[in-house]
Short mmCIF file of C-alpha atoms and ligand atoms in Angstrom, two decimals:
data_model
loop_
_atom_site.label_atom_id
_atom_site.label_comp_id
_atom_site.label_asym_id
_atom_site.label_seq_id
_atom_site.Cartn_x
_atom_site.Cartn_y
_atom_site.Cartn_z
CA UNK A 1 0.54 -32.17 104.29
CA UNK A 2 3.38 -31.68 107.03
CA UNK A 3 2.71 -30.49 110.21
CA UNK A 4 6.04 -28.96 111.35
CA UNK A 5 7.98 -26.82 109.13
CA UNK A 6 11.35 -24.49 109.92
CA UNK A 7 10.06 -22.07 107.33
CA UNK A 8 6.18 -21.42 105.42
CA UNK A 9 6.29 -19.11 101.98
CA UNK A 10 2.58 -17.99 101.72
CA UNK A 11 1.66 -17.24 98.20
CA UNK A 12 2.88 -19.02 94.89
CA UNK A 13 3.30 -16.11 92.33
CA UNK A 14 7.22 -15.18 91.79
CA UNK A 15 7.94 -13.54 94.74
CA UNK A 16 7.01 -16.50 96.66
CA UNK A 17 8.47 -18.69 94.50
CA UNK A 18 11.70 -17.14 94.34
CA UNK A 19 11.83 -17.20 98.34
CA UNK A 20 11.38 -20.67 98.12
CA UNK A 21 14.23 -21.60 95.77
CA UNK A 22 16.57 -19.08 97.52
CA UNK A 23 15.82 -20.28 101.32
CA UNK A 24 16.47 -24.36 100.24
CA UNK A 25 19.39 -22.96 98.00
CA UNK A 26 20.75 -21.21 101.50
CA UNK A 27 20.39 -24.71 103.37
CA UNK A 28 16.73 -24.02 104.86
CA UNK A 29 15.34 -27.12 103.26
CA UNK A 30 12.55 -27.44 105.82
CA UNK A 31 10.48 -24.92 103.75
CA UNK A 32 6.63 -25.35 102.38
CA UNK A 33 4.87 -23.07 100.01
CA UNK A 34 1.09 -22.72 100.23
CA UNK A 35 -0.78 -20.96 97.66
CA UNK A 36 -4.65 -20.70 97.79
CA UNK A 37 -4.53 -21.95 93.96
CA UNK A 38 -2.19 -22.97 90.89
CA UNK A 39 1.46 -21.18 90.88
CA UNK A 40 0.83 -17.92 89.29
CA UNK A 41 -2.70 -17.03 89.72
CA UNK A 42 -2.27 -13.75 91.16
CA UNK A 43 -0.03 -10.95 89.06
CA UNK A 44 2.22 -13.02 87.58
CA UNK A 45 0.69 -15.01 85.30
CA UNK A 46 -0.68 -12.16 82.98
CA UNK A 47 2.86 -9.82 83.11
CA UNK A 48 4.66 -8.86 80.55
CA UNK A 49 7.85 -10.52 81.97
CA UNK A 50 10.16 -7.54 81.47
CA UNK A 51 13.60 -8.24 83.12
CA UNK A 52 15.06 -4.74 82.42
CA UNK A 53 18.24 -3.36 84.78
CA UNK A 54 17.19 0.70 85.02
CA UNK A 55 16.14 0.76 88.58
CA UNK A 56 15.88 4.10 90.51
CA UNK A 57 18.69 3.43 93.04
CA UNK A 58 21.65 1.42 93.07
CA UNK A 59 21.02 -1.34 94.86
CA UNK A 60 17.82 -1.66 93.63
CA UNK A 61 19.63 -2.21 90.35
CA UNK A 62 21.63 -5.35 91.65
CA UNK A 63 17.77 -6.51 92.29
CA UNK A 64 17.26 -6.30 89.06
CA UNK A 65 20.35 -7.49 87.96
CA UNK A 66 20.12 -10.78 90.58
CA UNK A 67 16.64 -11.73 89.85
CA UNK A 68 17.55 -12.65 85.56
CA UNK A 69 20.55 -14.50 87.49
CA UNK A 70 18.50 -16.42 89.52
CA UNK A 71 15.96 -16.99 87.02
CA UNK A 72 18.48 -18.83 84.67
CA UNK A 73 20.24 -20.41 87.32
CA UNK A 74 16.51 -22.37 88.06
CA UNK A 75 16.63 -23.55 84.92
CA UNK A 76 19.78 -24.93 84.56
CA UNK A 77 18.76 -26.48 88.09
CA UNK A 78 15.35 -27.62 87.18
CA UNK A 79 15.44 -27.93 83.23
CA UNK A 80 12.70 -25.89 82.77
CA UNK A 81 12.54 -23.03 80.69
CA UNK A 82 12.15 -19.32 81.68
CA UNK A 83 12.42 -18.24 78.21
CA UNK A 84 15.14 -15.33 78.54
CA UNK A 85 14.88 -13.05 75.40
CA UNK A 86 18.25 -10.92 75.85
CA UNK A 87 17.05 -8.57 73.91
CA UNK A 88 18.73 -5.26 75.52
CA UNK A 89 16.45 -2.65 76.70
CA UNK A 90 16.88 1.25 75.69
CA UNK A 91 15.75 3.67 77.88
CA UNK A 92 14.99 6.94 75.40
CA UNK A 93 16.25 10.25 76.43
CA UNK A 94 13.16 12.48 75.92
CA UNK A 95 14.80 15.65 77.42
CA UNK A 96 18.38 16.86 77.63
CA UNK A 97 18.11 16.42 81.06
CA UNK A 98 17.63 12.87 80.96
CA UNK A 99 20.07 12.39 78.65
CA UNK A 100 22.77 14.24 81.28
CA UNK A 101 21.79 12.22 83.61
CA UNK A 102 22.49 8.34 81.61
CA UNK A 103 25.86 9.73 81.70
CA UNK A 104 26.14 9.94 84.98
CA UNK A 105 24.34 7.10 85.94
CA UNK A 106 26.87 4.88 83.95
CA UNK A 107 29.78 5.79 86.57
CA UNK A 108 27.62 3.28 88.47
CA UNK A 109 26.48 0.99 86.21
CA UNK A 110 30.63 0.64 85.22
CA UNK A 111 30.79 0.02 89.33
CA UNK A 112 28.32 -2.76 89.17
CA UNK A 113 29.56 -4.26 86.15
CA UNK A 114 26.27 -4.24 84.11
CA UNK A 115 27.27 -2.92 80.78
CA UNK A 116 25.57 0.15 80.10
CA UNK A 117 26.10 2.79 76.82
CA UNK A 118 24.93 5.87 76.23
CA UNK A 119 23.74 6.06 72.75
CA UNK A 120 22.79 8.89 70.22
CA UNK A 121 19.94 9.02 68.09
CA UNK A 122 21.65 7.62 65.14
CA UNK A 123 22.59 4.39 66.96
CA UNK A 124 19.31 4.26 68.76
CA UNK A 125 17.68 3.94 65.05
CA UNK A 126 20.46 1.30 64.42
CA UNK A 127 19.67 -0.71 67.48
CA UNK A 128 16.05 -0.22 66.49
CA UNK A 129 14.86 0.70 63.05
CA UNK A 130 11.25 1.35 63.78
CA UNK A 131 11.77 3.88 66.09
CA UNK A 132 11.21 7.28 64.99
CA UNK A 133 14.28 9.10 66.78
CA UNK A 134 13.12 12.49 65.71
CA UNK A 135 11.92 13.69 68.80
CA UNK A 136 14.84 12.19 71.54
CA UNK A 137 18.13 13.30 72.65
CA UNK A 138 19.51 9.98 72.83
CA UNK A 139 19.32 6.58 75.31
CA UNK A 140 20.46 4.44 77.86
CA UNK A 141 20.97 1.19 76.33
CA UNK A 142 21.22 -1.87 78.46
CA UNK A 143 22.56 -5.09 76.32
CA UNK A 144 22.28 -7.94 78.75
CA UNK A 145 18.48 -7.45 79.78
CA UNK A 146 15.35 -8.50 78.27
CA UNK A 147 12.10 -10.53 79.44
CA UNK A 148 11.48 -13.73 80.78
CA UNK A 149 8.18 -15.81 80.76
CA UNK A 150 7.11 -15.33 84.12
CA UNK A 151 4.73 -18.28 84.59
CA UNK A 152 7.84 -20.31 83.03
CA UNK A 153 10.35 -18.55 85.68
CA UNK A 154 8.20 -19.31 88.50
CA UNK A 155 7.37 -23.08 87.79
CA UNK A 156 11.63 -23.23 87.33
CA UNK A 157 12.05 -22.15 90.58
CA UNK A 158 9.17 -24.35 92.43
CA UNK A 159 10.39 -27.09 90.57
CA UNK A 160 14.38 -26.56 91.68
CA UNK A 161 13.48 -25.79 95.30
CA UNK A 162 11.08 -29.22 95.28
CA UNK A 163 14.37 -31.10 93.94
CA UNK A 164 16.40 -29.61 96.89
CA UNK A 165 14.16 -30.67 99.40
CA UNK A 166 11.43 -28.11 99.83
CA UNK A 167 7.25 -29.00 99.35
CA UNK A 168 4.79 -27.10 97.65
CA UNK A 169 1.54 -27.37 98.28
CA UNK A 170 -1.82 -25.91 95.63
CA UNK A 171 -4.82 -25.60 96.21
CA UNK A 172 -4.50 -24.94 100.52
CA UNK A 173 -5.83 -21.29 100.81
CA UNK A 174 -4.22 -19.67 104.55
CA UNK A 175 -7.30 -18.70 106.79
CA UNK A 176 -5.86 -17.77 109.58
CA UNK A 177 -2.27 -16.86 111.08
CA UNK A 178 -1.39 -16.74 115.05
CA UNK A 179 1.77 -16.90 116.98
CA UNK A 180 1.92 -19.27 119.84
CA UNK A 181 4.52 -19.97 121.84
CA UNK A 182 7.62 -20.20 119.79
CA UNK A 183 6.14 -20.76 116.71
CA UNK A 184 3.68 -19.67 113.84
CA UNK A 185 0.24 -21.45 113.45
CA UNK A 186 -1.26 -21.44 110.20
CA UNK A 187 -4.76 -22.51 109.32
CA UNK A 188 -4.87 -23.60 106.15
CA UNK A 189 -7.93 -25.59 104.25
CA UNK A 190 -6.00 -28.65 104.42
CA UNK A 191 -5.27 -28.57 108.22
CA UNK A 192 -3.03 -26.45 110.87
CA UNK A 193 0.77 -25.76 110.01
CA UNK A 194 3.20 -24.92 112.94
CA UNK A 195 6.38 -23.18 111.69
CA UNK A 196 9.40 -20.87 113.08
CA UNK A 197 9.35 -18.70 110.04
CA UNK A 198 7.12 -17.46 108.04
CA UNK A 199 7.36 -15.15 105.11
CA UNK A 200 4.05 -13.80 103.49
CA UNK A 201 4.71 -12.93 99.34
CA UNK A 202 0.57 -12.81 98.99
CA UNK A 203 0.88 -8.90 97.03
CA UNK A 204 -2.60 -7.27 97.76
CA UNK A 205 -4.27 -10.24 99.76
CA UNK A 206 -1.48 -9.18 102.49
CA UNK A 207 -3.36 -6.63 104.05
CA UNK A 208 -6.07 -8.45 104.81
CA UNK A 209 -4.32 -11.16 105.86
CA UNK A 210 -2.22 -9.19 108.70
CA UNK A 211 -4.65 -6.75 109.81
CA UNK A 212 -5.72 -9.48 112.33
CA UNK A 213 -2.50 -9.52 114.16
CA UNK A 214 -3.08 -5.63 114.43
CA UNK A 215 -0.64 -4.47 111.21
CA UNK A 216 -1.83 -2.25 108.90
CA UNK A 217 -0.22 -2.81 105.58
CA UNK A 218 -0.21 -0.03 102.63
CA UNK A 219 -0.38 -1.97 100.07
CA UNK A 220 -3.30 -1.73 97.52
CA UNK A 221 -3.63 -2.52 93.76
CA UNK A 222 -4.28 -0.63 90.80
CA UNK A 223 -5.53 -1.67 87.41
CA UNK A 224 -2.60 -1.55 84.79
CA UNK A 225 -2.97 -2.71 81.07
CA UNK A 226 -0.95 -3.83 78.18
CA UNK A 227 -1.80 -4.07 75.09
CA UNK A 228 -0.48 -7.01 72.62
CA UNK A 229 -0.58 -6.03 68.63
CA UNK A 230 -0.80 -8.23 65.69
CA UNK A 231 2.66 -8.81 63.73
CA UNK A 232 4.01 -5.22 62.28
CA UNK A 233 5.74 -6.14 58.36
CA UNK A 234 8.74 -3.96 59.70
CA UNK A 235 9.41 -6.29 62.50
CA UNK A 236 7.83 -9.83 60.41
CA UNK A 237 11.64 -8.66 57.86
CA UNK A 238 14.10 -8.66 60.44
CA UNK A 239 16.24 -11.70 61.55
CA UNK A 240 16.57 -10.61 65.21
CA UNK A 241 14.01 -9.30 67.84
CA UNK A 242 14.72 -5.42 68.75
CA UNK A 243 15.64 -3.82 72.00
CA UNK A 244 12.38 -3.32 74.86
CA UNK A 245 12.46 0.80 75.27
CA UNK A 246 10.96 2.84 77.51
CA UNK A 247 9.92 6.90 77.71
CA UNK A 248 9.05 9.17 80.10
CA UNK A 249 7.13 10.71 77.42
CA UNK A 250 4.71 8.28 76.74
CA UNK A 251 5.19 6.83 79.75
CA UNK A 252 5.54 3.52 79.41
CA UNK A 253 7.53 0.74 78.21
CA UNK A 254 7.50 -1.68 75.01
CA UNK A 255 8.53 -4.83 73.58
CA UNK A 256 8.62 -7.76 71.14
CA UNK A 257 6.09 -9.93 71.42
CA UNK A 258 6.20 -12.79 68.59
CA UNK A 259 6.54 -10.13 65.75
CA UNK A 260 4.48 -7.53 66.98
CA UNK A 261 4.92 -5.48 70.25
CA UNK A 262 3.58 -5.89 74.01
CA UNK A 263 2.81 -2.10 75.33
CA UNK A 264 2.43 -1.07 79.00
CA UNK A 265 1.69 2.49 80.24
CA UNK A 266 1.32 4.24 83.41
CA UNK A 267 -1.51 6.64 82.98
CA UNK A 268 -1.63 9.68 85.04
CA UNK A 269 -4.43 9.21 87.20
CA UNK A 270 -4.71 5.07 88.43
CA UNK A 271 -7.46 3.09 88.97
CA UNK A 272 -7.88 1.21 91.95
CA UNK A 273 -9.27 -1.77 92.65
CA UNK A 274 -10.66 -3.68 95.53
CA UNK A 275 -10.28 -1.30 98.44
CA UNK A 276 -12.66 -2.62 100.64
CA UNK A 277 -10.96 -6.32 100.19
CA UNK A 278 -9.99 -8.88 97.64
CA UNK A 279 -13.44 -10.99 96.81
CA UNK A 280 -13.37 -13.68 97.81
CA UNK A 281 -14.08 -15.40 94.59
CA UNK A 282 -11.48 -13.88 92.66
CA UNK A 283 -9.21 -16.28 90.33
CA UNK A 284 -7.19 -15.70 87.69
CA UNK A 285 -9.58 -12.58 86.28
CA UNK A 286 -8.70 -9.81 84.27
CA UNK A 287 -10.62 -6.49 84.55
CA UNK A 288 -12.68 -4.80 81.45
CA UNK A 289 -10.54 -3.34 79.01
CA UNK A 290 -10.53 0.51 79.08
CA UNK A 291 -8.61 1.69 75.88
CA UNK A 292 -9.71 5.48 76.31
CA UNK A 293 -8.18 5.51 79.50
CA UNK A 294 -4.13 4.74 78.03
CA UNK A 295 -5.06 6.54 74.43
CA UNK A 296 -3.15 9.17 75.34
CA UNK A 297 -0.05 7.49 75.91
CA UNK A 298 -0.80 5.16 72.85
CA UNK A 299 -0.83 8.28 70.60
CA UNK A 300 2.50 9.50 72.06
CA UNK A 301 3.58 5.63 71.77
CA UNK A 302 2.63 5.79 67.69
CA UNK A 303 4.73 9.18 67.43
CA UNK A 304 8.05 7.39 68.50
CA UNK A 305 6.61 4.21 66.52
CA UNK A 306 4.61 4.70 64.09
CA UNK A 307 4.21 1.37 62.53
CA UNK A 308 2.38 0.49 66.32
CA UNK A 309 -0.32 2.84 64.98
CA UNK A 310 -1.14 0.43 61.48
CA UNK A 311 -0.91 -2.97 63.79
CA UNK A 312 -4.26 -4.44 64.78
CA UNK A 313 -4.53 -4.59 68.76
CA UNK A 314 -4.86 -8.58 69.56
CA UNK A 315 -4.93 -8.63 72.91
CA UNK A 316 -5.72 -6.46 76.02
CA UNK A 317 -4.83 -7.54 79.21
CA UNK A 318 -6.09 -5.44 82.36
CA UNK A 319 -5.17 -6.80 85.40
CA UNK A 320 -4.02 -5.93 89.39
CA UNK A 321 -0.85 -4.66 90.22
CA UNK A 322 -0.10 -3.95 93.85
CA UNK A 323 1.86 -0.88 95.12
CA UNK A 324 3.18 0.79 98.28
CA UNK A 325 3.12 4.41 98.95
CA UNK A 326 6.80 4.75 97.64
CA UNK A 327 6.18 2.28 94.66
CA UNK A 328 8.82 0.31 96.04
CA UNK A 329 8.61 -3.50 97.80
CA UNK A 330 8.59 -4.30 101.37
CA UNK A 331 11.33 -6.93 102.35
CA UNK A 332 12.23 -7.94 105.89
CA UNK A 333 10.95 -8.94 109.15
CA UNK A 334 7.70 -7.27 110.69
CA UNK A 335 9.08 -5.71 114.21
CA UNK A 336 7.32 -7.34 117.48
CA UNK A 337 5.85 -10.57 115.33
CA UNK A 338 9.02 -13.02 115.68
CA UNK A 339 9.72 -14.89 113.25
CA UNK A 340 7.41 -12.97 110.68
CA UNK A 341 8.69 -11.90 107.31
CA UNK A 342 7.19 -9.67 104.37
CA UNK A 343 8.05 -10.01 100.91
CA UNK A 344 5.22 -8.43 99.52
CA UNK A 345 4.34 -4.78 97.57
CA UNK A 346 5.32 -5.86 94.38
CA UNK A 347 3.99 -3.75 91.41
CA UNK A 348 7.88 -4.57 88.95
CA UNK A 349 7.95 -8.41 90.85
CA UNK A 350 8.83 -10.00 87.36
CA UNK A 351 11.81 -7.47 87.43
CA UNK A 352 12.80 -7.79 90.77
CA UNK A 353 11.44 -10.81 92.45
CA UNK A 354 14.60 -12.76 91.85
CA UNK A 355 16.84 -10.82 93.36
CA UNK A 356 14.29 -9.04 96.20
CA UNK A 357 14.20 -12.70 97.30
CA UNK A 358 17.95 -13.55 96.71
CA UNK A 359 18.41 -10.51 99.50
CA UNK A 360 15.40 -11.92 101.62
CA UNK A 361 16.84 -15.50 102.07
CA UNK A 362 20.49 -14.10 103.14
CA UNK A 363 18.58 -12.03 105.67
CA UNK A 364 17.11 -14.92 107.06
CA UNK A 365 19.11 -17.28 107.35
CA UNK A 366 22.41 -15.28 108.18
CA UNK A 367 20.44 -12.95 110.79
CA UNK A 368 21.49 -9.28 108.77
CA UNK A 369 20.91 -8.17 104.85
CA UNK A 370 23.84 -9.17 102.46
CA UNK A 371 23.78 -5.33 101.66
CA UNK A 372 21.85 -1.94 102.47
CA UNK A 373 19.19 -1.10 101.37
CA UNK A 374 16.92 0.30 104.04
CA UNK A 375 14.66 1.74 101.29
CA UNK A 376 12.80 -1.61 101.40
CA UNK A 377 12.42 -2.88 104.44
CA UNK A 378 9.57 -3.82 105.77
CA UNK A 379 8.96 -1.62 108.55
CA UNK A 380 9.49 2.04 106.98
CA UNK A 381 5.96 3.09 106.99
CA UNK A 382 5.53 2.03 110.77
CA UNK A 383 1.73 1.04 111.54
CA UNK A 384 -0.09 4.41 111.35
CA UNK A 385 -0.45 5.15 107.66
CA UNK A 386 -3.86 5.96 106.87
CA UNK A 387 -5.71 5.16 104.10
CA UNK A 388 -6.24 8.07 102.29
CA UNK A 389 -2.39 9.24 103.12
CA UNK A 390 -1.34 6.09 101.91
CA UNK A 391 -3.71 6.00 98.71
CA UNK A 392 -2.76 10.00 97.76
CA UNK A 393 1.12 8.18 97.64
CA UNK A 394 0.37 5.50 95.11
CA UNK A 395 -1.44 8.22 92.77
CA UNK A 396 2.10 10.12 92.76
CA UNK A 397 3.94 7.05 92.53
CA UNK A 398 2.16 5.69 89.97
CA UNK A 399 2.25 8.91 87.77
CA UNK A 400 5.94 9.34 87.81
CA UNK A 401 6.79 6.01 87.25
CA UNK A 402 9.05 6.78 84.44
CA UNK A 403 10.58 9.90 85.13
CA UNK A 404 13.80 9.79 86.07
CA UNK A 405 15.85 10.35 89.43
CA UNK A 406 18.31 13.13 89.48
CA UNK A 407 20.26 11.06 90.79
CA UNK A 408 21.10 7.36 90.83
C1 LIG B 501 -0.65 -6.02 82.91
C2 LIG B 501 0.55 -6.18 83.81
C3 LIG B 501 1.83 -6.23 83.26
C4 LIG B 501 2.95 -6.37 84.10
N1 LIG B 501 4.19 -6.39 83.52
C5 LIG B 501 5.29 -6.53 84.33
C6 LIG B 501 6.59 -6.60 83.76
O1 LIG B 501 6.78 -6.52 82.55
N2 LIG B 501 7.65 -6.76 84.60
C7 LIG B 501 7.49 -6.84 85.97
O2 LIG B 501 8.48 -6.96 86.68
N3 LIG B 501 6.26 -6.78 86.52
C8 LIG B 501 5.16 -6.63 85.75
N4 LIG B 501 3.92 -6.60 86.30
C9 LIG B 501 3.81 -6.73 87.77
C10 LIG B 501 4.02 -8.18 88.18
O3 LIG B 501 3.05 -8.97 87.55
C11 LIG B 501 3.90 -8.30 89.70
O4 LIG B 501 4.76 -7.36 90.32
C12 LIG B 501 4.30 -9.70 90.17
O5 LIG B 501 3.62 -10.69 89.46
C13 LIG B 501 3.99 -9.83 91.67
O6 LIG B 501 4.34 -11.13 92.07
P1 LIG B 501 3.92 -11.63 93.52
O7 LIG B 501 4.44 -13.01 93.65
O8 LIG B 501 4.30 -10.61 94.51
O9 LIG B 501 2.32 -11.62 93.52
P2 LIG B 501 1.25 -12.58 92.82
O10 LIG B 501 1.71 -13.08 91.51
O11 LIG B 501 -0.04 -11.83 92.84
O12 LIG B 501 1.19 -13.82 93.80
C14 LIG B 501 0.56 -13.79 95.07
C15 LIG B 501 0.01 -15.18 95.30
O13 LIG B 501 -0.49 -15.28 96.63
C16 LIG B 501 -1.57 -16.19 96.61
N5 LIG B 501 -2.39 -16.00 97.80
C17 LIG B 501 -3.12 -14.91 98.14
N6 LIG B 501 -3.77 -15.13 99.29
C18 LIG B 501 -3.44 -16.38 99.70
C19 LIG B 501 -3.81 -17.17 100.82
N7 LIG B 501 -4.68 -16.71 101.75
N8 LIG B 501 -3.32 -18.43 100.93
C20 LIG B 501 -2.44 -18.90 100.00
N9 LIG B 501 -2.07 -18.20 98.91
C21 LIG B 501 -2.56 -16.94 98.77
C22 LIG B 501 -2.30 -15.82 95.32
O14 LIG B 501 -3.17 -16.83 94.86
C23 LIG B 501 -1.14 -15.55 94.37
O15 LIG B 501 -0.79 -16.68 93.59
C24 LIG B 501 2.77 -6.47 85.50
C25 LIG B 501 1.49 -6.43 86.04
C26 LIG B 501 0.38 -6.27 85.23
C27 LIG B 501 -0.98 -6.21 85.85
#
């Protein structure tokens, strides 16, 4: 393993990944990932993959918008498939008020040059015939987004960052980080790294990881859970695979999985999971399933879909997510630790990973951000945060995750 790096990634799920391929793509082709396992084995190997553009603020959008971009651009670099389904996403309009506000969130969309329609009921049931479009107003419909298959994404990237020059190195868990003079050591299983730069993309391990060097981190993970059905008859007839949506109402968000559908929801109240530190022995686990827990948002689900209601459930996938108190990631160097970046905080890293680390790697190697967006640097929730302030955050966070901004 090498000794002397310009740059270490720490963790191997698509965040890390993604800061790999973008720092060797921005001439930093010193760089060396270490992840404690295989790619993947945190989050990102059990999400659902969606890519869809309807971020809450503007620039987070171009995120969203950068990370399919650099997803596809991996694999025309590396050959290897990330599986884009452009299928279009719709975003239903459950109140009037939500459907005032697609229209004037398409002034910016038209700025950013992401198409972006607002449709009426009647073309929502056109764009997707097992929707029941009784009950909405209308919906933001998004063409050009879709899913990818994460696992796929990140191996892309890996591999087109390995054939530019950077090393990645499995199974060489980091014990232990210190500065020393003018440089980063890093104990790893394997042996000691020394590097200038380090970026740590290790989602809810990087609390524990930093509280040594006296930073306390909000980051925590919940429990979220998807649901995969058998294949619905109304979706087995058609020639083409429908548009993801997503509701406030049920809150959650749904697509095409082979010909039946992959659900997610954000219940009201989260579950939380390892507070007290990630065990030590955790791999790529998923957690119990806990139907009764989502019901609620699966019966709302079957009134805008009722043919979800007659598919048998297949799979159930329960696994961590992390979060921050504002639900949003933290990006950027750590103040007073030189040299020290976060990209970490994750909980929509399929989504915006790409991009988050598109915006990282210009950071880093031109010295400023290509753009602003303060709302995710690192260093917003300064060192104090305690626990319980920090955990009564995610709960609200986590609630509202699909209501919508009043503005964009
Ligand atoms: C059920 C479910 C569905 C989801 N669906 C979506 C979706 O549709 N779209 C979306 O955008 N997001 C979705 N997500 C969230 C998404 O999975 C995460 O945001 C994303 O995977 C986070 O990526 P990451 O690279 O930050 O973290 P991770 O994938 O968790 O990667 C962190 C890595 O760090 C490594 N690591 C930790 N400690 C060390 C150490 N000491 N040394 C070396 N390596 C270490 C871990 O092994 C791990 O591989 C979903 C999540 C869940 C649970």
């Amino acid at each position: 393993m090498k000794s002397d790096v310009q740059v270490a990634v720490i963790g191997g799920g698509i965040v890390g990944a993604s800061v790999l391929y973008w720092l060797t793509k921005l001439g930093w082709t010193d760089a060396l990932l270490l992840e404690r396992r295989e790619l993947t084995s945190g989050s990102t190997w059990h999400s659902a993959g969606n890519t869809t553009y309807l971020g809450p603020y503007p620039a987070m959008t171009k995120l969203f918008a950068g990370s399919i971009r650099t997803y596809l651009q991996a694999e025309g670099e590396s050959g290897q498939s990330v599986s884009f389904h452009q299928t279009g996403s719709l975003r239903l309009a459950a109140t009037e008020r939500e459907l005032n506000l697609f229209h004037t969130y398409k002034l910016n969309y038209d700025k950013l040059g992401i198409p972006f329609h607002v449709r009426t009921p009647e073309e929502v049931a056109d764009l997707h015939p097992l929707l029941n479009v009784s009950g909405i107003f209308g919906a933001a419909h998004t063409p050009t987004d879709g899913h990818v298959d994460p696992t796929g994404a990140t191996q892309a990237l890996a591999l087109a960052a390995r054939n530019m020059g950077a090393t990645v190195e499995r199974h060489c868990t980091v014990t232990a980080l210190t500065r020393e003079a003018g440089h980063w050591a890093i104990e790893t299983a394997n042996g000691t790294v020394r590097a200038s730069n380090v970026v740590v993309a290790t989602s809810f391990w990087a609390r524990e990881m930093l509280s040594p060097l006296g930073l306390n981190l909000p980051v925590f993970a919940t429990q979220h859970q998807e649901v995969i059905t058998q294949s619905i008859p109304g979706l087995e007839a058609l020639d083409h695979e429908v548009p993801a949506w997503r509701d406030s109402y049920m809150s959650g968000s749904v697509r095409q999985e082979a010909k039946g559908v992959l659900a997610g929801v954000y219940e009201a109240e989260p579950k939380f999971w390892a507070l007290d530190g990630i065990p030590e022995d955790f791999k790529e686990d998923l957690f119990p399933p806990e139907l009764d827990r989502i019901m609620p948002h699966l019966e709302r689900l079957i009134e805008r879909m009722p043919s979800f209601g007659e598919a048998g459930i297949k799979v159930i996938n329960n696994g961590p997510m992390c979060w921050t108190p504002d639900g949003l990631p933290m990006l950027g160097p750590m103040p007073d630790q030189d040299g020290l970046w976060l990209a970490t905080g994750f909980n929509v890293g399929i989504g915006t990973g790409g991009g988050s680390a598109e915006f990282l790697a210009h950071w880093m190697t031109t010295g400023s951000p290509p753009f602003d967006l303060s709302v995710v640097h690192a260093d917003r929730f300064g060192n104090e945060m305690s626990r319980e302030a920090a955990l009564a955050a995610i709960r609200g966070v986590y609630a509202v995750g699909y209501e919508l901004p009043d503005s964009f």
